[in-house]
Short mmCIF file of C-alpha atoms and ligand atoms in Angstrom, two decimals:
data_model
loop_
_atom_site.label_atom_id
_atom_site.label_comp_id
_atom_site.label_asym_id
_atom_site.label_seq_id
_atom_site.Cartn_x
_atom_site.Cartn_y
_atom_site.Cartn_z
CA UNK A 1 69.82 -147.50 -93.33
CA UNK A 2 71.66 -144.43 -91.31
CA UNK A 3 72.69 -143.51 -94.87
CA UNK A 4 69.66 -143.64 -96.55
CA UNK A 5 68.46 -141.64 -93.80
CA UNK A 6 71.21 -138.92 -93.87
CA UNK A 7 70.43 -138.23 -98.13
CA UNK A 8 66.71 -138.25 -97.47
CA UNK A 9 67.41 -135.56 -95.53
CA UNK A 10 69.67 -133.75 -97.16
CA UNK A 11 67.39 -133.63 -100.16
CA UNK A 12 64.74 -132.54 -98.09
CA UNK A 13 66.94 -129.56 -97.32
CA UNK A 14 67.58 -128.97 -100.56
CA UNK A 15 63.75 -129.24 -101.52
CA UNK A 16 62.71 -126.69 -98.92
CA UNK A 17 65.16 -124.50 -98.63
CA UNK A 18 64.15 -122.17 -101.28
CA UNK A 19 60.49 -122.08 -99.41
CA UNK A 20 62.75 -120.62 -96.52
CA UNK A 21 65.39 -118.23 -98.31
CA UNK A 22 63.11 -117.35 -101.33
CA UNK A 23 65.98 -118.50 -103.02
CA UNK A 24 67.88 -121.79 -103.91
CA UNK A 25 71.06 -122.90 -103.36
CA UNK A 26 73.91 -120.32 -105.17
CA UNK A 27 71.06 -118.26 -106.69
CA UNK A 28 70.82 -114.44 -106.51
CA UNK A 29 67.33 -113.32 -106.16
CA UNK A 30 67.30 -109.29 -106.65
CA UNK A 31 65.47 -107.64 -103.98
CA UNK A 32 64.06 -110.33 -101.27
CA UNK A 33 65.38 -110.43 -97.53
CA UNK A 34 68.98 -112.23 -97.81
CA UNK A 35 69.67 -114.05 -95.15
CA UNK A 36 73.29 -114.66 -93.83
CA UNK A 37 74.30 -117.80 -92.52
CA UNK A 38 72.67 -117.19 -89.09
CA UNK A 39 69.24 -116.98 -90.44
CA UNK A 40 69.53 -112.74 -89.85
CA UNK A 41 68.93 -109.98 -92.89
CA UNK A 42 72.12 -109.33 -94.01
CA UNK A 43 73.02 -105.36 -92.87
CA UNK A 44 75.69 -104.30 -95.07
CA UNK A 45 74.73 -100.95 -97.31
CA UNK A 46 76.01 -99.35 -99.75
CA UNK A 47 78.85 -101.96 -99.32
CA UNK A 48 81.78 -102.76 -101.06
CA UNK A 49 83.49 -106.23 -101.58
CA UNK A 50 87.60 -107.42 -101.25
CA UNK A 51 88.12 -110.52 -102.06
CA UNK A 52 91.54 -111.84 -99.75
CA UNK A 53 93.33 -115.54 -99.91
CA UNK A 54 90.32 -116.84 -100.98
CA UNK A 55 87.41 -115.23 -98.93
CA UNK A 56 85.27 -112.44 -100.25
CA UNK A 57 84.28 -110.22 -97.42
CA UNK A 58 81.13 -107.21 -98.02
CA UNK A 59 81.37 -104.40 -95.96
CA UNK A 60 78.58 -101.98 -95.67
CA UNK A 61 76.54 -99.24 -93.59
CA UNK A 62 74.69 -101.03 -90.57
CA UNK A 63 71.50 -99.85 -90.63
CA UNK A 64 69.22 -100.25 -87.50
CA UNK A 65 67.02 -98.62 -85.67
CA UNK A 66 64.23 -95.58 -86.12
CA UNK A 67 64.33 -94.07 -89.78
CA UNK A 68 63.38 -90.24 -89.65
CA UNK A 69 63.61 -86.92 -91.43
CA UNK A 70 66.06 -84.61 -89.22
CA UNK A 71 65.00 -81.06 -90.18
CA UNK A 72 68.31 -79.92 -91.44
CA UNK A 73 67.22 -82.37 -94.32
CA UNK A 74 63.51 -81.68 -94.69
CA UNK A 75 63.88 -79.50 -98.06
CA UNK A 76 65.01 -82.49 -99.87
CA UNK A 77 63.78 -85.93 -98.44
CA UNK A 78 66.98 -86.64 -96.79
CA UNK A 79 65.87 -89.52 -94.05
CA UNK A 80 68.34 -91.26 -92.01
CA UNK A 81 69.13 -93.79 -89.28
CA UNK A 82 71.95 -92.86 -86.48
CA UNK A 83 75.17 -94.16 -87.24
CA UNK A 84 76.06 -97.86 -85.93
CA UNK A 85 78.79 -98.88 -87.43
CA UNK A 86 80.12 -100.54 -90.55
CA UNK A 87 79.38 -104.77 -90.79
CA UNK A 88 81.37 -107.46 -92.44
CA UNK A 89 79.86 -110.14 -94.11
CA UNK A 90 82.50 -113.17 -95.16
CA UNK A 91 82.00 -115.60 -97.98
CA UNK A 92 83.62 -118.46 -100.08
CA UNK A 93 80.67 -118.45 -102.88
CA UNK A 94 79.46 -115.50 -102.68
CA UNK A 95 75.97 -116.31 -102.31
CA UNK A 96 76.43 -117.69 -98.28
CA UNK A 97 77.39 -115.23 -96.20
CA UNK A 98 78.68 -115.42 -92.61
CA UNK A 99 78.36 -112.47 -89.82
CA UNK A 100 81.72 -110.95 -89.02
CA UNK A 101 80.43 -108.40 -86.81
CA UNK A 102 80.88 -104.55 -86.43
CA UNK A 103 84.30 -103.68 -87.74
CA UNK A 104 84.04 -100.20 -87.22
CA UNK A 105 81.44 -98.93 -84.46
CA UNK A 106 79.80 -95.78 -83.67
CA UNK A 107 81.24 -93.24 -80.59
CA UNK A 108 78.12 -92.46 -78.56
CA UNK A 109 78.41 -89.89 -75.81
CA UNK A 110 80.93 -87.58 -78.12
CA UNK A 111 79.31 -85.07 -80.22
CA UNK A 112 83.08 -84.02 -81.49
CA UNK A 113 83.87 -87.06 -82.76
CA UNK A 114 83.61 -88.36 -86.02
CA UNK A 115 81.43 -91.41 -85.53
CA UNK A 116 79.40 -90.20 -83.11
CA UNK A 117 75.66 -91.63 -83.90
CA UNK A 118 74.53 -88.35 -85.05
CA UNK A 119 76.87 -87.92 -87.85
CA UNK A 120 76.93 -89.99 -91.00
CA UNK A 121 78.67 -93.00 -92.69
CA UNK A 122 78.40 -94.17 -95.89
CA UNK A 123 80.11 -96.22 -98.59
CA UNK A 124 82.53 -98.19 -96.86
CA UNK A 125 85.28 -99.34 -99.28
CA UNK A 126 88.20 -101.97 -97.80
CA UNK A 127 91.70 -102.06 -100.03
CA UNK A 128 94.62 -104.43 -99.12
CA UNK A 129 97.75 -102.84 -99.45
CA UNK A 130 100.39 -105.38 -99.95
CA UNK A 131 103.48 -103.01 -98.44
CA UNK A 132 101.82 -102.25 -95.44
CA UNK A 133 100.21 -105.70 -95.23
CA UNK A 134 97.07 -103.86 -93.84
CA UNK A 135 93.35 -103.46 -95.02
CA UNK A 136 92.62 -99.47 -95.34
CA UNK A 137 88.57 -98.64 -94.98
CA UNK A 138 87.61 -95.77 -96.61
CA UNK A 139 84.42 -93.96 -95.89
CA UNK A 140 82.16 -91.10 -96.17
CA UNK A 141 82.30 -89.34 -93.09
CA UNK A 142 79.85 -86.54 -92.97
CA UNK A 143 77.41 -84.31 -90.57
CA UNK A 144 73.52 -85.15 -90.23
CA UNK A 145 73.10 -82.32 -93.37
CA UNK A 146 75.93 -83.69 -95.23
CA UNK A 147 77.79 -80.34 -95.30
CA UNK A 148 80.87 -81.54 -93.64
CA UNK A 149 81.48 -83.86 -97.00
CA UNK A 150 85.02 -85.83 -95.86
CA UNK A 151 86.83 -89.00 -96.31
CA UNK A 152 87.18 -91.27 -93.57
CA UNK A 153 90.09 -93.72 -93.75
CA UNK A 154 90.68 -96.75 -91.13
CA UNK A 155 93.32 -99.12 -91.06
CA UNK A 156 93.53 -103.49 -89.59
CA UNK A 157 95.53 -106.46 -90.02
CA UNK A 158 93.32 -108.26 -90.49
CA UNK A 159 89.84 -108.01 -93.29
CA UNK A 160 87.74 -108.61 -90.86
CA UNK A 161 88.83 -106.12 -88.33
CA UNK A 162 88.35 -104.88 -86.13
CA UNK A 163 89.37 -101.35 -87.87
CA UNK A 164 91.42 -98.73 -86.16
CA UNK A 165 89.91 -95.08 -86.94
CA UNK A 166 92.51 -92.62 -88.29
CA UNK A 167 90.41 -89.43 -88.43
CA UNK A 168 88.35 -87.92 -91.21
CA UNK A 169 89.88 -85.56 -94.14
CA UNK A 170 89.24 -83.21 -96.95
CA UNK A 171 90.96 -84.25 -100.00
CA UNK A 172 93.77 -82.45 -101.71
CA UNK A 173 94.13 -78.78 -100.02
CA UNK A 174 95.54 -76.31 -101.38
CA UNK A 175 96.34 -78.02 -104.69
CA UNK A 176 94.27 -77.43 -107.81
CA UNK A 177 93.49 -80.45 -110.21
CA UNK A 178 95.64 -81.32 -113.28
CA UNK A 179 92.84 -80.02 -115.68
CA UNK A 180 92.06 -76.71 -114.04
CA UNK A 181 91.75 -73.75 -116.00
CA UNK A 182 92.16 -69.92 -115.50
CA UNK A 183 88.68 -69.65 -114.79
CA UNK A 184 88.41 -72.34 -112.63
CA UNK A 185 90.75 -70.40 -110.30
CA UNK A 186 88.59 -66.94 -110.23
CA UNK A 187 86.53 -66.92 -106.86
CA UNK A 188 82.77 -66.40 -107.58
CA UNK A 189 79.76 -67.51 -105.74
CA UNK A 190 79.45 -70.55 -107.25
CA UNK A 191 82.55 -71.55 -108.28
CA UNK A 192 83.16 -74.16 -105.07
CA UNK A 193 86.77 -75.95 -106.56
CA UNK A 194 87.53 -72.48 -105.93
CA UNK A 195 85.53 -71.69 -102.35
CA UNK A 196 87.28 -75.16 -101.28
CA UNK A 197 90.59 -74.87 -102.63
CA UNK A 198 92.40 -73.48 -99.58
CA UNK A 199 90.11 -76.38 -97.07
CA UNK A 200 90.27 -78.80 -98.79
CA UNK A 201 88.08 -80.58 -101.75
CA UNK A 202 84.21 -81.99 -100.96
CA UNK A 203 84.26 -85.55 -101.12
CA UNK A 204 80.92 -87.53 -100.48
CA UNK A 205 79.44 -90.63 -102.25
CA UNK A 206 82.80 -92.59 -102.84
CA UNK A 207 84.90 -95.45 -103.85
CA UNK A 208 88.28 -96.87 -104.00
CA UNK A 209 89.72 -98.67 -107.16
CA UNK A 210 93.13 -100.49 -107.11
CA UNK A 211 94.62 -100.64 -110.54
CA UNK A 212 96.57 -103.46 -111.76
CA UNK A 213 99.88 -101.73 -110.96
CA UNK A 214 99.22 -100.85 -107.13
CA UNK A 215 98.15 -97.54 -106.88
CA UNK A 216 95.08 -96.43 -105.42
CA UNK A 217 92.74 -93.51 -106.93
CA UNK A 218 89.85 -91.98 -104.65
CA UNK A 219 86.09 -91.35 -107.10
CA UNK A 220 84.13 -89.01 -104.94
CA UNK A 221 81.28 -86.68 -105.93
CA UNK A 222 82.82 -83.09 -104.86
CA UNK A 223 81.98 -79.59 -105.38
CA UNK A 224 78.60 -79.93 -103.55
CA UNK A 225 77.97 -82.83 -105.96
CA UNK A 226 77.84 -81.57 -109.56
CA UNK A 227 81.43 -82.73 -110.60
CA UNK A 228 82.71 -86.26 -109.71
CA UNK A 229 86.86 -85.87 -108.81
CA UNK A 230 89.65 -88.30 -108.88
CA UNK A 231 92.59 -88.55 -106.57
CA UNK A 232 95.55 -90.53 -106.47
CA UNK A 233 96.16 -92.20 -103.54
CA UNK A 234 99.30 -91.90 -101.25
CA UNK A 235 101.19 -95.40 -100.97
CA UNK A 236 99.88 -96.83 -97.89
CA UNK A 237 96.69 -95.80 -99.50
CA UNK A 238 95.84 -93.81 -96.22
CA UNK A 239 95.32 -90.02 -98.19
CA UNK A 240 94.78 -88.29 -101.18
CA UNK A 241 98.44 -87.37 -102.69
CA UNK A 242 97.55 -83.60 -104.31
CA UNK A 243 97.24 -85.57 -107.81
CA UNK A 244 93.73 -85.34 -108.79
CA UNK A 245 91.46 -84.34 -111.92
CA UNK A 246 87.96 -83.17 -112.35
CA UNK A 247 85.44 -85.84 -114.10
CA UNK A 248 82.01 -85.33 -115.57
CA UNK A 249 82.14 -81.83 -114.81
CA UNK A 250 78.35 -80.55 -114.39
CA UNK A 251 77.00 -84.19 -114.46
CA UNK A 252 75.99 -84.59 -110.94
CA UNK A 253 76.90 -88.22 -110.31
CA UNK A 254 77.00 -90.61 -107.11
CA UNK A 255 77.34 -93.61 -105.87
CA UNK A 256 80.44 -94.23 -108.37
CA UNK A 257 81.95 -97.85 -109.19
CA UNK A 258 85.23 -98.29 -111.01
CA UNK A 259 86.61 -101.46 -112.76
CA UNK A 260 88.97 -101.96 -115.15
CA UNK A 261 88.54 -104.97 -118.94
CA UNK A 262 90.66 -104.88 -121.97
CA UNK A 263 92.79 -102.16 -120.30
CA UNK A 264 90.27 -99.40 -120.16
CA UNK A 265 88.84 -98.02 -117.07
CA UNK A 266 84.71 -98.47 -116.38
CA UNK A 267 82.74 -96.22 -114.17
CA UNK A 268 79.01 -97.03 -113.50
CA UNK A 269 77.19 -94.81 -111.53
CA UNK A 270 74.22 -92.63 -110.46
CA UNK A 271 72.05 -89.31 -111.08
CA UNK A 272 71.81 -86.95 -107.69
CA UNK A 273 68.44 -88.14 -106.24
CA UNK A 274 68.91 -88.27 -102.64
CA UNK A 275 67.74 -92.06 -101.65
CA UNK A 276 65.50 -91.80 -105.05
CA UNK A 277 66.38 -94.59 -107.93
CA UNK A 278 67.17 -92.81 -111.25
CA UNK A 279 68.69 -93.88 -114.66
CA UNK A 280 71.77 -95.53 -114.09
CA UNK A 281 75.33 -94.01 -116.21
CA UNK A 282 78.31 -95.64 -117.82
CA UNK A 283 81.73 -93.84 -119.02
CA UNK A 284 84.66 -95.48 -120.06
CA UNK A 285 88.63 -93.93 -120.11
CA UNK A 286 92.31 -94.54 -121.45
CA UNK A 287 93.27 -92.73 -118.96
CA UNK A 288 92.14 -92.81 -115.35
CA UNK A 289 92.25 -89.26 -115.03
CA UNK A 290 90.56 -88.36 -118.12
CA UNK A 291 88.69 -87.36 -120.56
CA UNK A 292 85.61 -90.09 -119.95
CA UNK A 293 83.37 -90.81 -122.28
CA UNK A 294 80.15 -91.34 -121.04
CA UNK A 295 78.61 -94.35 -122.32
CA UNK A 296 74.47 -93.87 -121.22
CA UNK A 297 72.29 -96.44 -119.34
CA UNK A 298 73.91 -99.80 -119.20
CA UNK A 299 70.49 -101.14 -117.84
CA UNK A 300 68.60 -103.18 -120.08
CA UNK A 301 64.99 -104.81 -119.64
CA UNK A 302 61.68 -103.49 -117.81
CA UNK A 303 62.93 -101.12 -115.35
CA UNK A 304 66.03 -100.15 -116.75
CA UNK A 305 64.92 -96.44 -116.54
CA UNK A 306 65.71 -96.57 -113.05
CA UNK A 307 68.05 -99.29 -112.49
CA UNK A 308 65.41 -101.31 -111.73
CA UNK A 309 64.63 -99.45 -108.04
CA UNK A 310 68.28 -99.66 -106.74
CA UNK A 311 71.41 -97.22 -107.37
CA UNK A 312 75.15 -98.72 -107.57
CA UNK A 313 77.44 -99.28 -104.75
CA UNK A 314 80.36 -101.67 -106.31
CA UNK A 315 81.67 -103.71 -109.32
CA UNK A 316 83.34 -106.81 -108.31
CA UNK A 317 85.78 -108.67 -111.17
CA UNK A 318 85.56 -112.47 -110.64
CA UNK A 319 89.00 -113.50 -109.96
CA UNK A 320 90.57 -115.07 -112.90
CA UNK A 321 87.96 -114.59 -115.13
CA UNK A 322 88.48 -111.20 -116.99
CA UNK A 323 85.41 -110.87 -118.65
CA UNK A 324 83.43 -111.27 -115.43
CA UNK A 325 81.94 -108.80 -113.23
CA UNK A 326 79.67 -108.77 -110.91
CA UNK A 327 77.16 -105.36 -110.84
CA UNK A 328 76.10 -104.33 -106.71
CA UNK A 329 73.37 -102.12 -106.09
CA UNK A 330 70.96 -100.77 -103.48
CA UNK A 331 67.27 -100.80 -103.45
CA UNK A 332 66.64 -98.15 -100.88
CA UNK A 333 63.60 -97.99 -99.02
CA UNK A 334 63.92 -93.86 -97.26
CA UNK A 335 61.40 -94.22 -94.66
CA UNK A 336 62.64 -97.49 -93.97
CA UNK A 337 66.38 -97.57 -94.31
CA UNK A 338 67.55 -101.02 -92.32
CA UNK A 339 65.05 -102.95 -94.85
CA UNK A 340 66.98 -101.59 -97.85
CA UNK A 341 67.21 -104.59 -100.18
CA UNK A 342 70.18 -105.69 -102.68
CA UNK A 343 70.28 -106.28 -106.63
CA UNK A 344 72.98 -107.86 -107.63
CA UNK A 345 73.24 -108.25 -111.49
CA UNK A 346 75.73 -110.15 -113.69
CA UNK A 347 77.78 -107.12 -115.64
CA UNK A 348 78.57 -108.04 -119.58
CA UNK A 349 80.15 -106.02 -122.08
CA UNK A 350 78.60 -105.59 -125.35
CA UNK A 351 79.75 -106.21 -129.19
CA UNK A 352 80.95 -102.42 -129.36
CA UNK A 353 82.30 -102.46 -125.86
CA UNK A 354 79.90 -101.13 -123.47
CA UNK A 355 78.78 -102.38 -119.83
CA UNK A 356 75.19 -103.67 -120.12
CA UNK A 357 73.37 -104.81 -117.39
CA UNK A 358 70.79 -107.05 -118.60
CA UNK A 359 67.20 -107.31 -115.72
CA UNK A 360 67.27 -111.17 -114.57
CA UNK A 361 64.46 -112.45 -112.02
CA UNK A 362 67.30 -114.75 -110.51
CA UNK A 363 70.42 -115.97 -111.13
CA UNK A 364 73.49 -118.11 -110.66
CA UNK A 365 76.89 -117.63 -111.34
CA UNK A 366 77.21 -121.44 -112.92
CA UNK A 367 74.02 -120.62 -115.02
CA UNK A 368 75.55 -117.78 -116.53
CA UNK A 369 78.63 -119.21 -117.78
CA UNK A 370 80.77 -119.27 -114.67
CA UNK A 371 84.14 -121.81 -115.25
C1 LIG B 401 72.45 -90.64 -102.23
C2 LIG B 401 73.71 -91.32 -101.88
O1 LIG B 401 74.12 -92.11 -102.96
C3 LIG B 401 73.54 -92.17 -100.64
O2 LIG B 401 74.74 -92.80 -100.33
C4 LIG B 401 73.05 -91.29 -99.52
O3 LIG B 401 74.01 -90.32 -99.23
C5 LIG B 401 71.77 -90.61 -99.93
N1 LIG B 401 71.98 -89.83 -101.13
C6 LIG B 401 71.23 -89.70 -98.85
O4 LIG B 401 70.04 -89.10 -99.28
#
C-alpha cells in the first residue's frame, strides 16, 4: 500500500511539474524563468560553464537590484545594475542546477578597488589548470563607462570557490601582435593598437578557450571594440604572455565563444549593439591565431536575424561526444537586467562544415541524439 502510495506520488510530480517549471524533466525551454534547485531564478549572466570530475558548474554576472542609465552611458543605451558578484550554479545533468553561492563578491565602501559596486563585471570564464591544480576566473573588469577595458583574473582550489582576487590587467604591453604591420605602428588619432601599445591592449567582452594540448588563449574585443585580439596565455593561465594576434580586424565583434571539432578552431559571436540582439557570426581557423574565415549567421529558423533575442556567452563540448556542443546565450532585457533570460540551443555542424544553430521551442539532450 505505502508503495503504491510513494509511485502515485511520484507520478504526480512528474505530471505537474512542468505546470511549475514551464518545463519538464531534462528539457531546455529557451527564454522562461529557470529555476535552480531551490525554487530561485537562476542569476548567472553572461556565464560560462567547466565541467570538473563529473560536475558542470555555470558561472555568471549576479544581477540584482535597481537597473538604470548612469549618464556617462546615456549616448548609447548603456543601462546597468551595481556590481554583486559572480554566482555558481553546480550540475550533474545540466538541466538541474544547484546554488553555490557568490564566488567572487563585490568591495563596497572602496571606490579604488576593482570590484567596488560601481565598477563593472562581466563574462566570467573559470579554467582548471592541471599544474597548478587551481581554477583561474577570468573576467571583464571595467569602469561604469567601460573605458577602463581590463582583464580580471582570480584564482581557488576548489570550482566552487570561493575565488581569491588577483588584481585587474591590460593585456600584452608594450608588445605588438604577430601580424602587425608598418602602419599599424604609425601613431594617428585613430589608430588605438598604437595609442595602447605602451599601456597595455583594451580587452572587454571575453573568453577563455583551453586547447587540447594545455595552453590557454584569451578572445577579447580590443581596440575600443572594432578588432577582436587573441592572446596566449601564461602557464598558470594567470596573464597574457606578449603572444597575441589581431582577428576580424574592423568587424566589431563581442561576446566571443571558442570551441574546437575535427581539429579546427570555431568562434561564434556577436555584432557591437550594446545590450541590443543582432545577427549572430561564425568563423572558423587552422590556426588559432589566424587568418579566420568568417562563416555568416549560424542561426537558422524564425528569428535567426537576431539570434532569436539573445547574444552568445559560451560553447560547451559534451564530454566524450565530439560532435556535440552545446550553444549559451543571453536574452537581455536593458531596463531590466536581473530578469535577463537564457537560450540555450543544441550546436550542429553542417554537410560543408559550418556551425548551425537550428530555433527549437524546447529541447532535450536524449531527444536530440544524446548517447
Ligand atoms: C554588450 C556586451 O556583450 C555585454 O557583455 C555588455 O557589456 C553590454 N554590451 C553593455 O551594454
Amino acid at each position: 500500500m505505502r508503495n503504491k502510495l510513494l509511485t502515485i506520488l511520484a507520478w504526480l510530480a512528474l505530471a505537474i511539474s512542468p505546470a511549475i517549471t514551464g518545463r519538464a524533466a531534462n528539457e531546455f525551454v529557451p527564454g522562461i524563468v529557470w529555476k535552480d534547485t531551490g525554487g530561485n531564478p537562476i542569476n548567472a549572466h553572461g556565464g560560462g560553464m567547466l565541467m570538473h570530475d563529473g560536475v558542470y558548474y555555470w558561472y555568471g554576472e549576479f544581477k540584482t537590484g535597481r537597473t538604470y542609465l548612469p549618464d556617462c552611458n546615456k549616448s548609447w543605451g548603456g543601462t546597468r545594475v551595481d556590481l554583486t558578484g559572480i554566482s555558481c550554479y553546480s550540475s550533474t545533468n545540466l538541466t538541474d542546477w544547484k546554488n553555490e553561492g557568490i564566488v567572487l563578491a563585490a568591495v563596497p565602501g572602496d571606490q579604488t578597488n576593482d570590484l567596488y559596486p560601481g565598477n563593472v563585471l562581466e563574462r566570467p570564464k573559470v579554467v582548471y589548470n592541471a599544474a597548478t591544480r587551481q581554477f583561474v576566473l577570468w573576467m571583464h573588469v571595467d569602469s561604469a563607462n567601460y573605458a577602463a577595458a581590463r582583464y580580471g583574473v582570480a584564482v581557488s582550489d576548489r570550482p566552487a570557490g570561493p575565488f581569491k582576487y588577483l588584481g585587474s590587467f591590460r593585456p600584452d604591453a608594450g608588445v605588438w601582435p604577430l601580424n602587425v604591420t608598418a602602419e599599424d605602428k604609425q601613431p594617428s588619432a585613430t589608430n588605438i593598437l598604437a595609442r595602447d601599445f605602451a599601456a597595455g591592449q583594451m580587452a572587454r567582452d571575453m573568453t577563455v578557450f583551453v586547447d587540447d594540448d594545455g595552453q590557454a588563449y584569451l578572445f577579447y574585443s580590443s581596440e575600443e571594440n572594432p578588432t577582436m585580439h587573441v592572446s596566449l596565455l601564461t602557464d598558470d593561465y594567470r596573464h597574457t604572455t606578449g603572444k597575441y594576434a589581431r582577428i576580424f580586424i574592423g568587424r566589431s565583434m563581442e561576446a566571443p565563444t571558442v570551441f574546437k571539432h575535427g581539429g579546427k578552431y570555431y568562434l561564434i559571436a556577436s555584432a557591437c549593439t550594446a545590450w541590443a540582439p543582432n545577427a549572430a557570426r561564425s568563423a572558423v581557423a587552422e590556426n588559432i591565431f589566424g587568418p579566420w574565415k568568417e562563416l555568416g549567421n549560424p542561426c537558422t529558423g524564425p528569428d535567426a536575424i537576431n539570434t532569436f533575442h539573445a547574444q552568445s556567452t559560451y560553447v560547451l563540448p559534451l564530454p566524450g561526444q565530439p560532435d556535440r556542443f552545446i550553444f549559451m546565450a543571453d536574452r537581455w532585457k536593458q531596463w531590466n537586467l536581473p530578469d535577463s533570460r537564457y537560450l540555450w540551443l543544441p550546436l550542429e555542424f553542417s554537410a560543408e562544415g559550418k556551425p548551425v544553430l537550428p530555433w527549437r521551442e524546447r529541447w532535450s539532450l536524449a531527444a536530440s541524439g544524446a548517447r
